[in-house]
GROMACS .gro file of N, CA and C in nm:
model
  372
    1VAL      N    1   0.181  -0.934  -1.360
    1VAL     CA    2   0.123  -0.877  -1.251
    1VAL      C    3   0.106  -0.736  -1.250
    2GLN      N    4  -0.006  -0.654  -1.230
    2GLN     CA    5  -0.012  -0.501  -1.220
    2GLN      C    6  -0.075  -0.473  -1.126
    3LEU      N    7  -0.038  -0.369  -1.026
    3LEU     CA    8  -0.123  -0.268  -0.939
    3LEU      C    9  -0.167  -0.163  -0.999
    4GLN      N   10  -0.323  -0.102  -0.961
    4GLN     CA   11  -0.372  -0.014  -1.000
    4GLN      C   12  -0.428   0.081  -0.870
    5ALA      N   13  -0.374   0.192  -0.816
    5ALA     CA   14  -0.414   0.250  -0.701
    5ALA      C   15  -0.498   0.343  -0.703
    6SER      N   16  -0.616   0.419  -0.648
    6SER     CA   17  -0.705   0.471  -0.618
    6SER      C   18  -0.704   0.551  -0.550
    7GLY      N   19  -0.816   0.658  -0.523
    7GLY     CA   20  -0.842   0.705  -0.400
    7GLY      C   21  -0.771   0.816  -0.340
    8GLY      N   22  -0.657   0.882  -0.386
    8GLY     CA   23  -0.564   1.013  -0.309
    8GLY      C   24  -0.695   1.134  -0.352
    9GLY      N   25  -0.654   1.198  -0.289
    9GLY     CA   26  -0.709   1.373  -0.351
    9GLY      C   27  -0.688   1.480  -0.261
   10LEU      N   28  -0.728   1.588  -0.246
   10LEU     CA   29  -0.696   1.708  -0.194
   10LEU      C   30  -0.786   1.723  -0.046
   11VAL      N   31  -0.768   1.704   0.079
   11VAL     CA   32  -0.835   1.663   0.202
   11VAL      C   33  -0.728   1.793   0.302
   12GLN      N   34  -0.856   1.849   0.378
   12GLN     CA   35  -0.788   1.962   0.494
   12GLN      C   36  -0.702   1.854   0.608
   13ALA      N   37  -0.650   1.916   0.699
   13ALA     CA   38  -0.589   1.867   0.827
   13ALA      C   39  -0.652   1.868   0.854
   14GLY      N   40  -0.651   1.735   0.938
   14GLY     CA   41  -0.768   1.690   1.041
   14GLY      C   42  -0.824   1.578   0.961
   15GLY      N   43  -0.837   1.569   0.834
   15GLY     CA   44  -0.965   1.476   0.793
   15GLY      C   45  -0.896   1.368   0.748
   16PHE      N   46  -0.977   1.293   0.661
   16PHE     CA   47  -0.946   1.122   0.654
   16PHE      C   48  -0.955   1.107   0.470
   17LEU      N   49  -0.870   1.000   0.448
   17LEU     CA   50  -0.895   0.939   0.349
   17LEU      C   51  -0.826   0.804   0.339
   18ARG      N   52  -0.890   0.741   0.243
   18ARG     CA   53  -0.880   0.604   0.222
   18ARG      C   54  -0.815   0.576   0.085
   19VAL      N   55  -0.710   0.475   0.066
   19VAL     CA   56  -0.641   0.453  -0.061
   19VAL      C   57  -0.680   0.300  -0.102
   20SER      N   58  -0.688   0.274  -0.207
   20SER     CA   59  -0.682   0.141  -0.232
   20SER      C   60  -0.608   0.114  -0.347
   21CYS      N   61  -0.561  -0.023  -0.351
   21CYS     CA   62  -0.492  -0.074  -0.414
   21CYS      C   63  -0.472  -0.231  -0.466
   22ALA      N   64  -0.545  -0.243  -0.606
   22ALA     CA   65  -0.584  -0.407  -0.625
   22ALA      C   66  -0.482  -0.444  -0.752
   23ALA      N   67  -0.455  -0.564  -0.707
   23ALA     CA   68  -0.330  -0.625  -0.760
   23ALA      C   69  -0.420  -0.731  -0.893
   24SER      N   70  -0.383  -0.732  -1.046
   24SER     CA   71  -0.458  -0.822  -1.098
   24SER      C   72  -0.347  -0.860  -1.201
   25GLY      N   73  -0.388  -0.990  -1.284
   25GLY     CA   74  -0.297  -1.073  -1.346
   25GLY      C   75  -0.270  -1.171  -1.360
   26SER      N   76  -0.153  -1.210  -1.365
   26SER     CA   77  -0.183  -1.400  -1.350
   26SER      C   78  -0.071  -1.432  -1.251
   27PHE      N   79  -0.026  -1.480  -1.095
   27PHE     CA   80  -0.001  -1.489  -1.042
   27PHE      C   81  -0.050  -1.613  -0.929
   28HIS      N   82   0.060  -1.679  -0.844
   28HIS     CA   83  -0.009  -1.801  -0.764
   28HIS      C   84  -0.029  -1.748  -0.651
   29SER      N   85  -0.008  -1.654  -0.551
   29SER     CA   86   0.003  -1.595  -0.463
   29SER      C   87   0.066  -1.447  -0.419
   30ILE      N   88  -0.017  -1.348  -0.327
   30ILE     CA   89   0.032  -1.243  -0.294
   30ILE      C   90   0.080  -1.289  -0.138
   31THR      N   91   0.185  -1.234  -0.122
   31THR     CA   92   0.234  -1.268   0.016
   31THR      C   93   0.265  -1.158   0.161
   32ALA      N   94   0.251  -1.055   0.038
   32ALA     CA   95   0.242  -0.872   0.148
   32ALA      C   96   0.199  -0.790   0.030
   33MET      N   97   0.165  -0.679   0.104
   33MET     CA   98   0.117  -0.579   0.010
   33MET      C   99   0.185  -0.449   0.087
   34SER      N  100   0.220  -0.361  -0.004
   34SER     CA  101   0.287  -0.221   0.107
   34SER      C  102   0.199  -0.081   0.053
   35TRP      N  103   0.238  -0.013   0.124
   35TRP     CA  104   0.209   0.120   0.118
   35TRP      C  105   0.328   0.245   0.144
   36PHE      N  106   0.413   0.271   0.064
   36PHE     CA  107   0.501   0.361   0.061
   36PHE      C  108   0.456   0.473   0.021
   37ARG      N  109   0.539   0.619   0.022
   37ARG     CA  110   0.519   0.768   0.000
   37ARG      C  111   0.618   0.821  -0.070
   38GLU      N  112   0.644   0.906  -0.130
   38GLU     CA  113   0.708   0.977  -0.181
   38GLU      C  114   0.653   1.122  -0.159
   39ALA      N  115   0.721   1.212  -0.080
   39ALA     CA  116   0.718   1.370  -0.063
   39ALA      C  117   0.840   1.481  -0.136
   40PRO      N  118   0.735   1.534  -0.151
   40PRO     CA  119   0.899   1.644  -0.262
   40PRO      C  120   0.993   1.675  -0.172
   41GLY      N  121   1.113   1.632  -0.242
   41GLY     CA  122   1.238   1.648  -0.175
   41GLY      C  123   1.286   1.557  -0.093
   42LYS      N  124   1.193   1.440  -0.052
   42LYS     CA  125   1.226   1.352   0.026
   42LYS      C  126   1.249   1.215  -0.015
   43GLU      N  127   1.293   1.111   0.000
   43GLU     CA  128   1.294   0.978  -0.013
   43GLU      C  129   1.170   0.907  -0.008
   44ARG      N  130   1.166   0.787  -0.045
   44ARG     CA  131   1.037   0.725  -0.088
   44ARG      C  132   1.050   0.634   0.070
   45GLU      N  133   0.968   0.593   0.123
   45GLU     CA  134   0.953   0.588   0.280
   45GLU      C  135   0.857   0.457   0.353
   46LEU      N  136   0.843   0.353   0.369
   46LEU     CA  137   0.744   0.279   0.438
   46LEU      C  138   0.610   0.337   0.512
   47VAL      N  139   0.547   0.302   0.465
   47VAL     CA  140   0.435   0.361   0.552
   47VAL      C  141   0.389   0.251   0.644
   48SER      N  142   0.320   0.160   0.544
   48SER     CA  143   0.278   0.046   0.637
   48SER      C  144   0.284  -0.103   0.498
   49ARG      N  145   0.252  -0.188   0.631
   49ARG     CA  146   0.319  -0.336   0.502
   49ARG      C  147   0.180  -0.434   0.578
   50ILE      N  148   0.116  -0.496   0.523
   50ILE     CA  149   0.073  -0.617   0.555
   50ILE      C  150   0.087  -0.778   0.472
   51THR      N  151   0.111  -0.881   0.590
   51THR     CA  152   0.131  -1.006   0.518
   51THR      C  153   0.018  -1.076   0.471
   52ASN      N  154   0.003  -1.194   0.429
   52ASN     CA  155  -0.085  -1.287   0.417
   52ASN      C  156  -0.164  -1.320   0.517
   53ASN      N  157  -0.089  -1.321   0.630
   53ASN     CA  158  -0.093  -1.353   0.781
   53ASN      C  159  -0.185  -1.261   0.832
   54GLY      N  160  -0.221  -1.137   0.778
   54GLY     CA  161  -0.266  -1.038   0.834
   54GLY      C  162  -0.161  -0.937   0.901
   55ASP      N  163  -0.022  -0.975   0.965
   55ASP     CA  164   0.089  -0.922   1.025
   55ASP      C  165   0.099  -0.750   0.934
   56THR      N  166   0.096  -0.690   1.030
   56THR     CA  167   0.103  -0.555   0.986
   56THR      C  168   0.193  -0.469   1.072
   57ASN      N  169   0.275  -0.351   1.043
   57ASN     CA  170   0.354  -0.270   1.053
   57ASN      C  171   0.347  -0.123   1.000
   58TYR      N  172   0.357  -0.036   1.094
   58TYR     CA  173   0.339   0.072   1.075
   58TYR      C  174   0.483   0.177   1.097
   59ALA      N  175   0.518   0.284   1.011
   59ALA     CA  176   0.630   0.376   1.015
   59ALA      C  177   0.577   0.465   1.134
   60THR      N  178   0.649   0.520   1.225
   60THR     CA  179   0.673   0.573   1.342
   60THR      C  180   0.561   0.691   1.303
   61PRO      N  181   0.522   0.760   1.187
   61PRO     CA  182   0.493   0.899   1.217
   61PRO      C  183   0.331   0.860   1.153
   62VAL      N  184   0.296   0.735   1.111
   62VAL     CA  185   0.153   0.728   1.104
   62VAL      C  186   0.106   0.629   1.201
   63LYS      N  187   0.137   0.590   1.323
   63LYS     CA  188   0.078   0.468   1.407
   63LYS      C  189  -0.018   0.549   1.421
   64ASP      N  190  -0.131   0.495   1.495
   64ASP     CA  191  -0.276   0.518   1.551
   64ASP      C  192  -0.288   0.667   1.467
   65ARG      N  193  -0.292   0.662   1.336
   65ARG     CA  194  -0.344   0.725   1.242
   65ARG      C  195  -0.395   0.679   1.123
   66PHE      N  196  -0.298   0.560   1.085
   66PHE     CA  197  -0.360   0.480   0.945
   66PHE      C  198  -0.336   0.384   1.003
   67THR      N  199  -0.436   0.287   0.921
   67THR     CA  200  -0.478   0.197   0.908
   67THR      C  201  -0.482   0.084   0.798
   68ILE      N  202  -0.427  -0.014   0.818
   68ILE     CA  203  -0.386  -0.101   0.677
   68ILE      C  204  -0.455  -0.186   0.690
   69SER      N  205  -0.546  -0.277   0.575
   69SER     CA  206  -0.587  -0.368   0.575
   69SER      C  207  -0.623  -0.457   0.421
   70ARG      N  208  -0.670  -0.530   0.445
   70ARG     CA  209  -0.661  -0.675   0.287
   70ARG      C  210  -0.758  -0.723   0.255
   71ASP      N  211  -0.821  -0.754   0.135
   71ASP     CA  212  -0.928  -0.845   0.084
   71ASP      C  213  -0.854  -0.926   0.010
   72SER      N  214  -0.798  -1.016   0.070
   72SER     CA  215  -0.726  -1.121   0.048
   72SER      C  216  -0.814  -1.180  -0.157
   73ALA      N  217  -0.958  -1.216  -0.121
   73ALA     CA  218  -1.047  -1.249  -0.249
   73ALA      C  219  -0.997  -1.159  -0.332
   74LYS      N  220  -1.014  -1.026  -0.269
   74LYS     CA  221  -0.999  -0.921  -0.405
   74LYS      C  222  -0.821  -0.859  -0.455
   75ASN      N  223  -0.766  -0.967  -0.349
   75ASN     CA  224  -0.632  -0.892  -0.361
   75ASN      C  225  -0.601  -0.754  -0.370
   76THR      N  226  -0.671  -0.658  -0.274
   76THR     CA  227  -0.686  -0.514  -0.282
   76THR      C  228  -0.633  -0.510  -0.146
   77VAL      N  229  -0.558  -0.438  -0.161
   77VAL     CA  230  -0.514  -0.321  -0.025
   77VAL      C  231  -0.563  -0.213   0.056
   78TYR      N  232  -0.583  -0.180   0.104
   78TYR     CA  233  -0.649  -0.055   0.134
   78TYR      C  234  -0.539   0.017   0.256
   79LEU      N  235  -0.584   0.149   0.233
   79LEU     CA  236  -0.482   0.192   0.384
   79LEU      C  237  -0.599   0.335   0.414
   80GLN      N  238  -0.663   0.346   0.498
   80GLN     CA  239  -0.726   0.398   0.587
   80GLN      C  240  -0.666   0.516   0.657
   81MET      N  241  -0.633   0.657   0.630
   81MET     CA  242  -0.561   0.755   0.667
   81MET      C  243  -0.655   0.855   0.772
   82THR      N  244  -0.614   0.865   0.903
   82THR     CA  245  -0.728   0.976   0.979
   82THR      C  246  -0.618   1.071   1.009
   83SER      N  247  -0.683   1.204   1.078
   83SER     CA  248  -0.615   1.304   1.184
   83SER      C  249  -0.471   1.362   1.059
   84LEU      N  250  -0.543   1.348   0.942
   84LEU     CA  251  -0.404   1.378   0.851
   84LEU      C  252  -0.325   1.531   0.855
   85LYS      N  253  -0.222   1.497   0.825
   85LYS     CA  254  -0.124   1.656   0.842
   85LYS      C  255  -0.100   1.688   0.701
   86PRO      N  256  -0.037   1.786   0.722
   86PRO     CA  257   0.043   1.890   0.540
   86PRO      C  258   0.173   1.749   0.533
   87GLU      N  259   0.235   1.739   0.650
   87GLU     CA  260   0.345   1.657   0.613
   87GLU      C  261   0.334   1.521   0.563
   88ASP      N  262   0.183   1.472   0.603
   88ASP     CA  263   0.123   1.350   0.488
   88ASP      C  264   0.147   1.335   0.343
   89THR      N  265   0.133   1.504   0.286
   89THR     CA  266   0.137   1.501   0.154
   89THR      C  267   0.224   1.453   0.112
   90ALA      N  268   0.248   1.376  -0.011
   90ALA     CA  269   0.274   1.274  -0.099
   90ALA      C  270   0.236   1.191  -0.206
   91VAL      N  271   0.312   1.153  -0.295
   91VAL     CA  272   0.283   1.036  -0.339
   91VAL      C  273   0.247   0.915  -0.283
   92TYR      N  274   0.185   0.821  -0.282
   92TYR     CA  275   0.126   0.728  -0.198
   92TYR      C  276   0.139   0.607  -0.308
   93LEU      N  277   0.235   0.494  -0.335
   93LEU     CA  278   0.289   0.420  -0.424
   93LEU      C  279   0.204   0.277  -0.333
   94CYS      N  280   0.179   0.175  -0.438
   94CYS     CA  281   0.164   0.024  -0.343
   94CYS      C  282   0.282  -0.063  -0.397
   95ASN      N  283   0.297  -0.124  -0.329
   95ASN     CA  284   0.398  -0.244  -0.347
   95ASN      C  285   0.300  -0.434  -0.333
   96ALA      N  286   0.393  -0.512  -0.403
   96ALA     CA  287   0.315  -0.639  -0.379
   96ALA      C  288   0.417  -0.711  -0.430
   97ASP      N  289   0.465  -0.771  -0.287
   97ASP     CA  290   0.533  -0.925  -0.322
   97ASP      C  291   0.455  -1.039  -0.322
   98GLY      N  292   0.514  -1.118  -0.391
   98GLY     CA  293   0.412  -1.285  -0.375
   98GLY      C  294   0.523  -1.378  -0.479
   99ARG      N  295   0.432  -1.484  -0.564
   99ARG     CA  296   0.472  -1.571  -0.639
   99ARG      C  297   0.392  -1.577  -0.752
  100GLY      N  298   0.502  -1.600  -0.855
  100GLY     CA  299   0.405  -1.628  -0.989
  100GLY      C  300   0.396  -1.792  -0.977
  101VAL      N  301   0.324  -1.803  -1.118
  101VAL     CA  302   0.311  -1.922  -1.132
  101VAL      C  303   0.377  -2.064  -1.210
  102GLY      N  304   0.413  -2.175  -1.128
  102GLY     CA  305   0.516  -2.261  -1.197
  102GLY      C  306   0.417  -2.365  -1.263
  103LYS      N  307   0.507  -2.428  -1.305
  103LYS     CA  308   0.440  -2.597  -1.339
  103LYS      C  309   0.306  -2.631  -1.229
  104GLY      N  310   0.184  -2.640  -1.348
  104GLY     CA  311   0.100  -2.722  -1.241
  104GLY      C  312   0.014  -2.652  -1.136
  105TRP      N  313   0.056  -2.494  -1.165
  105TRP     CA  314  -0.007  -2.419  -1.052
  105TRP      C  315   0.091  -2.432  -0.952
  106SER      N  316   0.204  -2.449  -0.927
  106SER     CA  317   0.262  -2.423  -0.809
  106SER      C  318   0.351  -2.291  -0.807
  107PRO      N  319   0.370  -2.274  -0.669
  107PRO     CA  320   0.438  -2.133  -0.646
  107PRO      C  321   0.540  -2.165  -0.742
  108GLY      N  322   0.600  -2.016  -0.852
  108GLY     CA  323   0.662  -1.981  -0.943
  108GLY      C  324   0.763  -1.892  -0.860
  109ARG      N  325   0.845  -1.833  -0.948
  109ARG     CA  326   0.953  -1.717  -0.905
  109ARG      C  327   0.835  -1.584  -0.843
  110TYR      N  328   0.951  -1.562  -0.721
  110TYR     CA  329   0.922  -1.431  -0.619
  110TYR      C  330   0.911  -1.324  -0.735
  111PHE      N  331   0.846  -1.236  -0.759
  111PHE     CA  332   0.826  -1.111  -0.764
  111PHE      C  333   0.819  -0.944  -0.673
  112SER      N  334   0.850  -0.907  -0.693
  112SER     CA  335   0.805  -0.695  -0.600
  112SER      C  336   0.747  -0.647  -0.721
  113VAL      N  337   0.649  -0.601  -0.687
  113VAL     CA  338   0.595  -0.502  -0.814
  113VAL      C  339   0.510  -0.394  -0.778
  114TRP      N  340   0.515  -0.282  -0.821
  114TRP     CA  341   0.526  -0.154  -0.779
  114TRP      C  342   0.378  -0.145  -0.900
  115GLY      N  343   0.268  -0.034  -0.827
  115GLY     CA  344   0.167   0.084  -0.865
  115GLY      C  345   0.253   0.150  -0.916
  116GLN      N  346   0.148   0.264  -0.973
  116GLN     CA  347   0.151   0.416  -1.042
  116GLN      C  348   0.156   0.517  -0.907
  117GLY      N  349   0.111   0.472  -0.829
  117GLY     CA  350   0.106   0.577  -0.714
  117GLY      C  351  -0.007   0.681  -0.756
  118THR      N  352  -0.067   0.709  -0.592
  118THR     CA  353  -0.180   0.779  -0.608
  118THR      C  354  -0.157   0.918  -0.538
  119LEU      N  355  -0.185   1.073  -0.547
  119LEU     CA  356  -0.131   1.192  -0.491
  119LEU      C  357  -0.211   1.222  -0.389
  120VAL      N  358  -0.185   1.228  -0.268
  120VAL     CA  359  -0.241   1.265  -0.140
  120VAL      C  360  -0.191   1.380  -0.110
  121THR      N  361  -0.295   1.549  -0.103
  121THR     CA  362  -0.247   1.591  -0.060
  121THR      C  363  -0.341   1.687   0.074
  122VAL      N  364  -0.241   1.756   0.153
  122VAL     CA  365  -0.356   1.805   0.241
  122VAL      C  366  -0.328   1.940   0.261
  123SER      N  367  -0.393   2.001   0.269
  123SER     CA  368  -0.407   2.143   0.305
  123SER      C  369  -0.373   2.157   0.466
  124SER      N  370  -0.348   2.294   0.462
  124SER     CA  371  -0.350   2.319   0.612
  124SER      C  372  -0.391   2.440   0.656
   0.00000   0.00000   0.00000
C-alpha cells in the first residue's frame, strides 16, 4: 500500500489550501485515514482523522478552520485548510489504517502506512 500526498505550498496568513492523499496498491479495505503534521522543532501531531463511517475528529488548534473529507471510491482523503496561520507551517503527512488481502479476498492483516508528506508554509 502506498500513499501519495500532494497540494502543499506557500500561502499567506488568512489564506486557504487543500492537500490530498491517495492510497494505491493491493488492500482489502481502508478503515481510517488521517493527517498529521511535523513543524520544525516540534513533535508530530495528529491534525485530523476520518473513518470509513465518516466519523471525524480534529485537533483543537484546527477546529473550525480545517475540514477533512474522503472519497472512498478513489481511496483519497482531503484536508481543506482555511484561515491559515503561520503556526500551521509544517510538513503534513497522511496515514492510512486498513486491512490487507486474505484468502479469497477476505480481510487480511491490519496495516498502518505513511505517505511522504507535503510541505505547507504560511507566511505572515
